[in-house]
Amino acid sequence: MEQTELFLGLTRPARFMGLPMGFFVGLIITGMVPFVAFASMKFLLIIPFGYGPMWLLADRNPNFFEFLGVVATMTPMTRRRRVNGGDLYVS
């Protein structure tokens, strides 16, 4: 059942300009925030040059940003966080 066209069509992520919404929002924020902050047109070049690598990454794994969000929220903090000044997972 999980391989039928109907199931795959209903469970795929929403896309805008060929990119899943998380990828598209990340790409636009990466280009627009520095453009607004520094008022320099060169930061808008991030968008067309970043589209290709983002498309390739989205083609490989369309749920990449959801995965990063789950990892960031579900990874427990270390016990010695105050001593190290941050989480240190290397032994």
PDB file of C-alpha atoms in Angstrom:
ATOM      1  CA  MET A   1       0.000   0.000   0.000  1.00  0.00           C
ATOM      2  CA  GLU A   2       2.814   2.436   0.759  1.00  0.00           C
ATOM      3  CA  GLN A   3       4.081   2.178  -2.819  1.00  0.00           C
ATOM      4  CA  THR A   4       0.810   3.000  -4.615  1.00  0.00           C
ATOM      5  CA  GLU A   5       0.673   6.222  -6.619  1.00  0.00           C
ATOM      6  CA  LEU A   6      -2.190   7.594  -4.535  1.00  0.00           C
ATOM      7  CA  PHE A   7      -0.353   7.093  -1.228  1.00  0.00           C
ATOM      8  CA  LEU A   8       2.890   8.570  -2.562  1.00  0.00           C
ATOM      9  CA  GLY A   9       1.055  11.538  -4.085  1.00  0.00           C
ATOM     10  CA  LEU A  10      -0.790  12.350  -0.872  1.00  0.00           C
ATOM     11  CA  THR A  11       2.244  12.049   1.401  1.00  0.00           C
ATOM     12  CA  ARG A  12       4.864  13.956  -0.576  1.00  0.00           C
ATOM     13  CA  PRO A  13       5.785  17.419   0.698  1.00  0.00           C
ATOM     14  CA  ALA A  14       4.262  20.551  -0.817  1.00  0.00           C
ATOM     15  CA  ARG A  15       6.527  22.167  -3.409  1.00  0.00           C
ATOM     16  CA  PHE A  16       7.099  25.683  -4.697  1.00  0.00           C
ATOM     17  CA  MET A  17       9.259  26.246  -7.790  1.00  0.00           C
ATOM     18  CA  GLY A  18      10.326  22.599  -7.639  1.00  0.00           C
ATOM     19  CA  LEU A  19      11.594  22.767  -4.057  1.00  0.00           C
ATOM     20  CA  PRO A  20       9.825  21.476  -0.948  1.00  0.00           C
ATOM     21  CA  MET A  21       8.514  24.361   1.145  1.00  0.00           C
ATOM     22  CA  GLY A  22      11.207  23.977   3.826  1.00  0.00           C
ATOM     23  CA  PHE A  23      13.966  24.196   1.234  1.00  0.00           C
ATOM     24  CA  PHE A  24      12.330  27.145  -0.522  1.00  0.00           C
ATOM     25  CA  VAL A  25      11.807  29.083   2.708  1.00  0.00           C
ATOM     26  CA  GLY A  26      15.399  28.382   3.782  1.00  0.00           C
ATOM     27  CA  LEU A  27      16.711  29.574   0.425  1.00  0.00           C
ATOM     28  CA  ILE A  28      14.639  32.756   0.440  1.00  0.00           C
ATOM     29  CA  ILE A  29      15.549  33.583   4.052  1.00  0.00           C
ATOM     30  CA  THR A  30      19.235  32.967   3.308  1.00  0.00           C
ATOM     31  CA  GLY A  31      19.114  35.470   0.455  1.00  0.00           C
ATOM     32  CA  MET A  32      16.615  38.055   1.690  1.00  0.00           C
ATOM     33  CA  VAL A  33      17.700  38.607   5.304  1.00  0.00           C
ATOM     34  CA  PRO A  34      21.240  39.750   4.393  1.00  0.00           C
ATOM     35  CA  PHE A  35      19.817  41.791   1.501  1.00  0.00           C
ATOM     36  CA  VAL A  36      17.473  43.674   3.828  1.00  0.00           C
ATOM     37  CA  ALA A  37      20.060  43.996   6.607  1.00  0.00           C
ATOM     38  CA  PHE A  38      22.939  45.260   4.454  1.00  0.00           C
ATOM     39  CA  ALA A  39      21.032  46.742   1.467  1.00  0.00           C
ATOM     40  CA  SER A  40      23.394  45.110  -0.992  1.00  0.00           C
ATOM     41  CA  MET A  41      22.153  43.485  -4.190  1.00  0.00           C
ATOM     42  CA  LYS A  42      24.967  40.916  -4.161  1.00  0.00           C
ATOM     43  CA  PHE A  43      23.173  38.939  -1.445  1.00  0.00           C
ATOM     44  CA  LEU A  44      20.296  38.309  -3.843  1.00  0.00           C
ATOM     45  CA  LEU A  45      22.722  36.227  -5.934  1.00  0.00           C
ATOM     46  CA  ILE A  46      22.541  33.594  -3.192  1.00  0.00           C
ATOM     47  CA  ILE A  47      19.052  32.671  -4.402  1.00  0.00           C
ATOM     48  CA  PRO A  48      19.806  31.681  -8.028  1.00  0.00           C
ATOM     49  CA  PHE A  49      23.168  30.100  -7.164  1.00  0.00           C
ATOM     50  CA  GLY A  50      21.713  28.224  -4.187  1.00  0.00           C
ATOM     51  CA  TYR A  51      18.725  26.883  -6.111  1.00  0.00           C
ATOM     52  CA  GLY A  52      20.692  24.127  -7.884  1.00  0.00           C
ATOM     53  CA  PRO A  53      22.334  22.610  -4.802  1.00  0.00           C
ATOM     54  CA  MET A  54      19.054  22.873  -2.884  1.00  0.00           C
ATOM     55  CA  TRP A  55      17.217  21.123  -5.726  1.00  0.00           C
ATOM     56  CA  LEU A  56      19.791  18.314  -5.766  1.00  0.00           C
ATOM     57  CA  LEU A  57      19.535  17.924  -1.989  1.00  0.00           C
ATOM     58  CA  ALA A  58      15.728  17.956  -2.176  1.00  0.00           C
ATOM     59  CA  ASP A  59      15.808  15.359  -4.944  1.00  0.00           C
ATOM     60  CA  ARG A  60      17.929  13.122  -2.750  1.00  0.00           C
ATOM     61  CA  ASN A  61      15.935  13.641   0.482  1.00  0.00           C
ATOM     62  CA  PRO A  62      12.852  15.919   0.411  1.00  0.00           C
ATOM     63  CA  ASN A  63      12.421  15.694   4.199  1.00  0.00           C
ATOM     64  CA  PHE A  64      15.928  16.915   5.088  1.00  0.00           C
ATOM     65  CA  PHE A  65      14.847  20.040   6.989  1.00  0.00           C
ATOM     66  CA  GLU A  66      12.162  18.109   8.876  1.00  0.00           C
ATOM     67  CA  PHE A  67      14.880  15.620   9.832  1.00  0.00           C
ATOM     68  CA  LEU A  68      17.125  18.421  11.125  1.00  0.00           C
ATOM     69  CA  GLY A  69      14.235  19.834  13.149  1.00  0.00           C
ATOM     70  CA  VAL A  70      13.495  16.475  14.755  1.00  0.00           C
ATOM     71  CA  VAL A  71      17.163  15.864  15.550  1.00  0.00           C
ATOM     72  CA  ALA A  72      17.533  19.342  17.076  1.00  0.00           C
ATOM     73  CA  THR A  73      14.469  18.990  19.278  1.00  0.00           C
ATOM     74  CA  MET A  74      14.874  15.347  20.304  1.00  0.00           C
ATOM     75  CA  THR A  75      18.619  15.190  21.064  1.00  0.00           C
ATOM     76  CA  PRO A  76      19.019  15.416  24.838  1.00  0.00           C
ATOM     77  CA  MET A  77      21.315  17.954  26.452  1.00  0.00           C
ATOM     78  CA  THR A  78      24.459  16.704  28.147  1.00  0.00           C
ATOM     79  CA  ARG A  79      24.839  16.700  31.924  1.00  0.00           C
ATOM     80  CA  ARG A  80      27.963  18.857  31.874  1.00  0.00           C
ATOM     81  CA  ARG A  81      26.496  21.592  29.702  1.00  0.00           C
ATOM     82  CA  ARG A  82      27.245  24.362  32.215  1.00  0.00           C
ATOM     83  CA  VAL A  83      30.847  23.241  32.679  1.00  0.00           C
ATOM     84  CA  ASN A  84      31.658  22.950  28.970  1.00  0.00           C
ATOM     85  CA  GLY A  85      29.682  26.001  27.913  1.00  0.00           C
ATOM     86  CA  GLY A  86      27.614  23.889  25.551  1.00  0.00           C
ATOM     87  CA  ASP A  87      26.728  20.350  24.619  1.00  0.00           C
ATOM     88  CA  LEU A  88      29.783  18.162  24.065  1.00  0.00           C
ATOM     89  CA  TYR A  89      29.061  14.703  22.649  1.00  0.00           C
ATOM     90  CA  VAL A  90      32.671  13.604  22.104  1.00  0.00           C
ATOM     91  CA  SER A  91      34.145  11.312  24.729  1.00  0.00           C
TER      92      SER A  91
END
